Short mmCIF file of C-alpha atoms in Angstrom, two decimals:
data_model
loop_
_atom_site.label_atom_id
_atom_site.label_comp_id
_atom_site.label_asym_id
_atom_site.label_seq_id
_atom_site.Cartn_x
_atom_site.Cartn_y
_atom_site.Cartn_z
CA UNK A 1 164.25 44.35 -148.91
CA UNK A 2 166.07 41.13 -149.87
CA UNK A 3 164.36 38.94 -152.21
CA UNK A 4 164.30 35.54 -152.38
CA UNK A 5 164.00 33.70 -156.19
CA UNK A 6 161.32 31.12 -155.63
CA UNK A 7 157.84 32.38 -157.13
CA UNK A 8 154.41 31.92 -154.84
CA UNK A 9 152.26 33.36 -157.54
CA UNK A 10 153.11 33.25 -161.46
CA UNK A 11 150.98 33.93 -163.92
CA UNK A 12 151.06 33.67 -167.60
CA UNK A 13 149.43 34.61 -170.58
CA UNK A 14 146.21 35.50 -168.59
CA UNK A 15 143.18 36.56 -170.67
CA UNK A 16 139.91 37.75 -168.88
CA UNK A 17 136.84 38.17 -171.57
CA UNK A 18 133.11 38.80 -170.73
CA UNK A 19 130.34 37.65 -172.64
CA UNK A 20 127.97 40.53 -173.04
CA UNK A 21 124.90 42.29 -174.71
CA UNK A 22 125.92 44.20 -177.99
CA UNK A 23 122.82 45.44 -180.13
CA UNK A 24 119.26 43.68 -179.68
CA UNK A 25 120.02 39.80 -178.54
CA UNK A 26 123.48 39.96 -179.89
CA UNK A 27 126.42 39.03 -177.64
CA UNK A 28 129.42 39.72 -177.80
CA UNK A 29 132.79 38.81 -175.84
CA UNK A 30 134.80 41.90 -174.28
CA UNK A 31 138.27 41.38 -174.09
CA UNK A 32 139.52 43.09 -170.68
CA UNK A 33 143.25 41.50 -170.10
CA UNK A 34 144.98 40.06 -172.56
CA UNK A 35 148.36 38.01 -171.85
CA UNK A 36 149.28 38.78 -169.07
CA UNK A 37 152.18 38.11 -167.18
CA UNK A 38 153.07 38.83 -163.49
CA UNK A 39 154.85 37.02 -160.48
CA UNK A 40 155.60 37.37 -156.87
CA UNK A 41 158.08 35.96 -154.75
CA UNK A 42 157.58 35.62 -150.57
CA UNK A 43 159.05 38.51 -149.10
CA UNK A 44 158.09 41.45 -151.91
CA UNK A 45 155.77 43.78 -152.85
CA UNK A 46 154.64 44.20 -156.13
CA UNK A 47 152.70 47.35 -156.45
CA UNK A 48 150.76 47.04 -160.04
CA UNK A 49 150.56 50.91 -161.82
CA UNK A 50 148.05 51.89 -164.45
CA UNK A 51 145.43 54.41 -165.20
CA UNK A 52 141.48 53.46 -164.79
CA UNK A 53 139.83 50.68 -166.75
CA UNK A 54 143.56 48.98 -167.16
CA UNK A 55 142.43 46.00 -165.42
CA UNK A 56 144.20 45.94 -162.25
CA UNK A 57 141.34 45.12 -159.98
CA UNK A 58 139.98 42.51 -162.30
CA UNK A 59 143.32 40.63 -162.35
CA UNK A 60 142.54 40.38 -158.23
CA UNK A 61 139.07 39.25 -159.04
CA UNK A 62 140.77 36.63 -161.49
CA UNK A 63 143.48 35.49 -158.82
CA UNK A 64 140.92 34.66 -156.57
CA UNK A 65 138.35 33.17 -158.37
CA UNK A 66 135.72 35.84 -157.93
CA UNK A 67 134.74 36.87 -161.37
CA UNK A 68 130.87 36.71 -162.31
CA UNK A 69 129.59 34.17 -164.14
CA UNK A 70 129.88 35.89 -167.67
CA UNK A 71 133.85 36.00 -167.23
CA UNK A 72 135.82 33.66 -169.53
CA UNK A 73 139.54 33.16 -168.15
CA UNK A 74 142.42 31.99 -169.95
CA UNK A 75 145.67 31.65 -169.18
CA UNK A 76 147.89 30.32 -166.48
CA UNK A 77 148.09 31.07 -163.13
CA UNK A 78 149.90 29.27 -160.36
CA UNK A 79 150.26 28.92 -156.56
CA UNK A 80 153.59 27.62 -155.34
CA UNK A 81 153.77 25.84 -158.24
CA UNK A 82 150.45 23.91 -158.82
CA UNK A 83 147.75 25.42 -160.93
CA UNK A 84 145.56 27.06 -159.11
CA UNK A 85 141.89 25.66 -160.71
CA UNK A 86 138.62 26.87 -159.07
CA UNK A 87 138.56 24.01 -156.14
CA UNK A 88 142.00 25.47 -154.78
CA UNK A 89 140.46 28.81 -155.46
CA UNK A 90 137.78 28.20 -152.36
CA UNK A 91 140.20 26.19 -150.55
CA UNK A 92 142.66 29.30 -150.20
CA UNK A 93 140.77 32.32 -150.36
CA UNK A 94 140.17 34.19 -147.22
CA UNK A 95 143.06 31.42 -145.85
CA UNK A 96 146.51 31.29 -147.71
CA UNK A 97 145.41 34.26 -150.13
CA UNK A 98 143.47 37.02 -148.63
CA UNK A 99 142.08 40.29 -149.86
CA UNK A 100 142.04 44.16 -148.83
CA UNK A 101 139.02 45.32 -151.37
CA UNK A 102 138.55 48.41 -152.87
CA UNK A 103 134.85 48.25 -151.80
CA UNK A 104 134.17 49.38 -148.23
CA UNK A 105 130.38 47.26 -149.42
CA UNK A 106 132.50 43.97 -148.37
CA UNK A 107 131.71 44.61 -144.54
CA UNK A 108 128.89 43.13 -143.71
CA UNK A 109 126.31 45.71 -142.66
CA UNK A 110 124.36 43.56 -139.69
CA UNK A 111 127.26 42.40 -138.12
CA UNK A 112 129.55 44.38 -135.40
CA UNK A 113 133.41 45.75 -136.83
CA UNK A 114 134.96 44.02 -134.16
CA UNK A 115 133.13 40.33 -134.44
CA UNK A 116 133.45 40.18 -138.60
CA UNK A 117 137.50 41.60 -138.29
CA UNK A 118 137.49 38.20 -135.76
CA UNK A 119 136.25 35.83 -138.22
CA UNK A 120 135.97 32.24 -136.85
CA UNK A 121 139.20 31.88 -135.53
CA UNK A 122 139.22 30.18 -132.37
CA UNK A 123 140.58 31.42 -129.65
CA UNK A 124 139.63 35.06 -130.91
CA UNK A 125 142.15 37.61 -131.45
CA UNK A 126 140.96 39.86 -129.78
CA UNK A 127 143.92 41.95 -128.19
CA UNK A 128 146.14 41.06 -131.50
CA UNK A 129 143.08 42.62 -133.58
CA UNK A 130 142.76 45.48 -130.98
CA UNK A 131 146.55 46.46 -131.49
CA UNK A 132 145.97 46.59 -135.54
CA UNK A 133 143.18 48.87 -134.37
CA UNK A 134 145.37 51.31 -132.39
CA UNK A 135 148.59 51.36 -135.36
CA UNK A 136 145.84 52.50 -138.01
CA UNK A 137 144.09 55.04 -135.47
CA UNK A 138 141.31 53.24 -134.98
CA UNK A 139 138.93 54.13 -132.10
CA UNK A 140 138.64 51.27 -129.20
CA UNK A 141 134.75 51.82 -129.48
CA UNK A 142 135.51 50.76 -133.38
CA UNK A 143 134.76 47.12 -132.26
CA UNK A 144 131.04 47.55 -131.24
CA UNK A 145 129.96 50.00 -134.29
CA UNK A 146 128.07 48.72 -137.37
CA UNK A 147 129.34 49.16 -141.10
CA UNK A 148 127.11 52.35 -141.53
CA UNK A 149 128.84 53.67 -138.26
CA UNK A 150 132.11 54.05 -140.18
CA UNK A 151 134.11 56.96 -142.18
CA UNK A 152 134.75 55.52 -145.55
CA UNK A 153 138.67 55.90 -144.44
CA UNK A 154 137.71 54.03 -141.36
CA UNK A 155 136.19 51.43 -143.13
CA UNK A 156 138.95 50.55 -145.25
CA UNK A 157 141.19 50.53 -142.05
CA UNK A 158 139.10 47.70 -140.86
CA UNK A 159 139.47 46.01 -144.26
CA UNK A 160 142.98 46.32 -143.82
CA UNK A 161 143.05 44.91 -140.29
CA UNK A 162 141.06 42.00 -141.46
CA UNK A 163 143.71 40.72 -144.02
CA UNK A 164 146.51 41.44 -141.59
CA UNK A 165 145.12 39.24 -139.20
CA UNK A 166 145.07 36.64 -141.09
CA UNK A 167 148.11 34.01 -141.66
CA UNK A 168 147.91 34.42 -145.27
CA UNK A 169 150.81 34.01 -147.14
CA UNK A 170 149.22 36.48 -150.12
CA UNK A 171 147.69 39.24 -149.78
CA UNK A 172 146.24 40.60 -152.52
CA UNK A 173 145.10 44.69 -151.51
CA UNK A 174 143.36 46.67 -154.06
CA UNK A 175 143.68 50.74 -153.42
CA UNK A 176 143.78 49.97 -149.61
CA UNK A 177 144.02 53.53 -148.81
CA UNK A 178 141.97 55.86 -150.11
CA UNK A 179 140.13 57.97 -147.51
CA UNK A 180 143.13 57.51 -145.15
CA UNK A 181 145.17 60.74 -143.69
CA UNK A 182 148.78 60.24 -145.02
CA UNK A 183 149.88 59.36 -142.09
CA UNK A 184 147.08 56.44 -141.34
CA UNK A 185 148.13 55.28 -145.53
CA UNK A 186 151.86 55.31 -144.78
CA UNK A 187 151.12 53.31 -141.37
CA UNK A 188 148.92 50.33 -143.13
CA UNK A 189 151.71 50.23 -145.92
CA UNK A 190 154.23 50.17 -143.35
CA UNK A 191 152.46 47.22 -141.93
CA UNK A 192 152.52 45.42 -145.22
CA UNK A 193 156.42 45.96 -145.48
CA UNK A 194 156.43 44.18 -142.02
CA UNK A 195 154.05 41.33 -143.24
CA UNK A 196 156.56 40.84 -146.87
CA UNK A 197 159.63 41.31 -144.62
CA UNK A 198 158.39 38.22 -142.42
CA UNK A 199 158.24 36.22 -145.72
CA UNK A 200 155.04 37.20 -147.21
CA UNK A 201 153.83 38.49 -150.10
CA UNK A 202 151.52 41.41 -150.92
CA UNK A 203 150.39 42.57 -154.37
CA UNK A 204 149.48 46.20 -154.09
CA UNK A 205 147.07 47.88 -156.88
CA UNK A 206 147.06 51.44 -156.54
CA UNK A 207 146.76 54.71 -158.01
CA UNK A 208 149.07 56.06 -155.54
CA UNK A 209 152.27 55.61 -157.17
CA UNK A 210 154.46 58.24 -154.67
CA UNK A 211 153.37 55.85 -151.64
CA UNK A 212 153.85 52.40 -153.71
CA UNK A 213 157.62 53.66 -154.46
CA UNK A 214 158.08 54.33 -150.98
CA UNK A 215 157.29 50.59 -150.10
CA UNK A 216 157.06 48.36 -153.36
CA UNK A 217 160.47 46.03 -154.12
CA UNK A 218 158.73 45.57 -157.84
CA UNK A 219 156.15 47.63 -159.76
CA UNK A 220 154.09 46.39 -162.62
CA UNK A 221 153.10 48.98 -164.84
CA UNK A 222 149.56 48.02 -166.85
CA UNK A 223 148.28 49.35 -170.03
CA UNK A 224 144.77 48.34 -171.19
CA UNK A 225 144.53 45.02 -170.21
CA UNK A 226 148.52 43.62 -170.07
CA UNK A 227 151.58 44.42 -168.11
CA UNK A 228 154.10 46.51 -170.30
CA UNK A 229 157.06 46.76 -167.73
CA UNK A 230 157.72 45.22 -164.66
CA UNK A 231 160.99 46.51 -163.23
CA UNK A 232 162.67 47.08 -159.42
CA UNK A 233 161.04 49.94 -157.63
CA UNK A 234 164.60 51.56 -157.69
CA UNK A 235 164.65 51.87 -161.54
CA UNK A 236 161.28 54.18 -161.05
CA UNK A 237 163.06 56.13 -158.58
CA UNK A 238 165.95 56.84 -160.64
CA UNK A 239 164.05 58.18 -163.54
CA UNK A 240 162.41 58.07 -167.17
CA UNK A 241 166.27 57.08 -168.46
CA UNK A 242 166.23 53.80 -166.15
CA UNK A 243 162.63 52.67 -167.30
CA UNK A 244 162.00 50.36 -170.80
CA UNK A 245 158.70 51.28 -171.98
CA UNK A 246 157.62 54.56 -173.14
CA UNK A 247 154.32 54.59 -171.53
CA UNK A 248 156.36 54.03 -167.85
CA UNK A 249 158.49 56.68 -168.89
CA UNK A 250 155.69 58.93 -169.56
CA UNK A 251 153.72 57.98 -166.61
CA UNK A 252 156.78 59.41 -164.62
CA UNK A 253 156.49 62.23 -166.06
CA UNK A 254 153.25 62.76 -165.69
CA UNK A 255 153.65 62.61 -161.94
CA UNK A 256 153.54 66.34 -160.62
CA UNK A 257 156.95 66.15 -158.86
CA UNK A 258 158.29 65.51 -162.25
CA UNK A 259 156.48 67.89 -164.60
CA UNK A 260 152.99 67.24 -164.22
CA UNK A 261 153.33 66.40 -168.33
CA UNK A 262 150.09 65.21 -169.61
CA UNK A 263 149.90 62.27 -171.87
CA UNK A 264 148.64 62.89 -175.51
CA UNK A 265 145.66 60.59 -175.91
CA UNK A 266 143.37 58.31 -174.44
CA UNK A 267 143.95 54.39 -172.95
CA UNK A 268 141.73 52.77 -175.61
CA UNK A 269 137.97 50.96 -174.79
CA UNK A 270 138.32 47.28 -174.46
CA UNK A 271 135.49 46.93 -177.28
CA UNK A 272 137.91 48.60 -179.69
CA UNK A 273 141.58 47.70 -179.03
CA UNK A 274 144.15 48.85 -181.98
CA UNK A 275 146.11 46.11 -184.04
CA UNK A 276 149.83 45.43 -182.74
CA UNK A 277 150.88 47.21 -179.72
CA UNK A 278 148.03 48.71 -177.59
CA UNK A 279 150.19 52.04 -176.62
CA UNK A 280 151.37 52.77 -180.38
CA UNK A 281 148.87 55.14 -181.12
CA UNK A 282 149.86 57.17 -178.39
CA UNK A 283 153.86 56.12 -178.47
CA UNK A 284 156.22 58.94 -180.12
CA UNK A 285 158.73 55.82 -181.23
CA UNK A 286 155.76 53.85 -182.84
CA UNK A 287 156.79 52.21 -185.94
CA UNK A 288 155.05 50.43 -188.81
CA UNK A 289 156.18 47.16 -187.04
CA UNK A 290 154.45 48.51 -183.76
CA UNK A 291 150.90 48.89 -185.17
CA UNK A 292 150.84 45.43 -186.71
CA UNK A 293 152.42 43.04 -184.18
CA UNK A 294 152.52 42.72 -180.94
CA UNK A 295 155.44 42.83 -178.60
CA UNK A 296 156.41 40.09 -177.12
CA UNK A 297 157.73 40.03 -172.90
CA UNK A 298 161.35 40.41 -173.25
CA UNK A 299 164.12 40.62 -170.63
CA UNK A 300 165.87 43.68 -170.05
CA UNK A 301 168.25 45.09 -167.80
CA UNK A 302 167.01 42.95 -164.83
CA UNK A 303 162.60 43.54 -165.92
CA UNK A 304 160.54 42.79 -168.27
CA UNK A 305 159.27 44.93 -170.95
CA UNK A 306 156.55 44.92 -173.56
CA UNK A 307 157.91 46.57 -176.53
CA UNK A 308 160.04 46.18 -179.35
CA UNK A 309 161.87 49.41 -178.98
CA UNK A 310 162.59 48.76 -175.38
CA UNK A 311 166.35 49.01 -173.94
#
């Protein structure tokens, strides 16, 4: 899994807020990400960790320029080096950046599996689409059945065959396998190793953390709202001594292979975020310094880290 050093997708310092309803006519603005920092190179996968609510499917929504219209972005976020405003958002979604929701409600419901997987590429790929179908276990009757017609595993099979036909250079899939057989999720994540190993990217947001290690050259661990490590896959492999940031340390452990050890206390609600670092009412090595400023990124040991305590 050889890596090359230019960056197709960097982002930086990337806030997400939405303006909402508090009590009566009073609005307020939600803070969902805050400064966030992430990027890819062609020819990876960066599988982003996290529990619920951390914001890992928003930061897809952000990337491609879906949010609704009560989202406030800010930040910095570029595509092979250019900015990438809300013009070059339509321009390259669907086209150089394409997306594996976590929605099966994406497929259209009044159009055939086999004609919306097609798009409008002309000629049709037909028997390239049709091979996708067989690796992922797909029925060849797939192609005439409606959305309702569909398993919800089989629907997010055709999800992922629609961004794998494409000749994106990005692709962004958010829990792509849930509903799958293990053997049908290893098969679509073995296809996305072929897609980064042709020079690709993918970013993969899951909950599945045993499969993302199996596949992932990077993994981005989030915390309410921000990255707090991003470090090689093989550093997450190795164990809790390799990692930088408590809360990847104890997310390790709380994987059942290694202890099944619960974590004391709860991610915090957006609408009430603690002062200084966002994990230091749950971190044993929280300091005074901890709960009144927050960590910078810092470099360590080949990733990134979040934390002041962090070696």
């Amino acid at each position: 899994m050889e890596q090359k050093q230019e960056t197709l997708l960097e982002i930086h310092d990337l806030s997400v807020s939405f303006r909402m309803y508090d009590a009566g006519l009073e609005q307020k603005d939600l803070q969902v990400i805050s400064d966030l920092h992430l990027r890819i190179r062609p020819g990876e996968i960066v599988a982003v960790a996290g529990s619920s609510g951390s914001g890992k499917s928003l930061l897809a929504s952000a990337i491609l320029g879906i949010l609704p219209a009560n989202a406030t972005v800010r930040g910095h976020v570029h595509y092979r080096g250019k900015e990438l405003t809300p013009e070059m958002q339509r321009e390259l979604r669907g086209k150089e950046i394409a997306l594996v929701p976590q929605s099966v409600a994406y497929l259209d419901p009044l159009m055939r599996v086999g004609k919306q997987v097609d798009g409008h590429r002309r000629p049709k790929p037909t028997e390239k689409r049709r091979s996708l179908f067989r690796r992922l276990e797909l029925p060849e009757r797939t192609e005439t059945l409606y959305p309702f017609q569909l398993s919800g595993g089989m629907a997010r099979r055709v999800l992922v065959s629609t961004a794998l036909l494409t000749e994106a250079s990005l692709v962004i899939a958010d829990e792509p396998t849930p509903g799958m057989s293990l053997d049908q999720a290893l098969e679509a994540l073995r296809m996305f190793r072929e897609m980064a190993d042709a020079g690709k990217s993918v970013l993969l947001i899951t909950h599945d953390i045993d499969l993302a290690f199996e596949f992932a050259d990077r993994v981005a661990v989030f915390y309410a709202g921000t990255t707090v490590e991003i470090a090689p896959v093989e550093d997450f492999r190795t164990g809790p001594q390799a990692l930088r940031h408590p809360y990847s340390q104890a997310l390790w452990r709380a994987l059942p292979q290694n202890g099944f050890t619960p974590i004391d206390g709860f991610q915090p609600y957006a609408g009430s975020l603690p002062r200084g670092c966002l994990f230091a009412p749950r971190c044993p090595y929280a300091t005074d310094r901890c709960r009144a400023e927050i960590p910078p990124v810092r470099e360590v040991r080949g990733g990134e880290v979040r934390c002041f305590h962090g070696a």
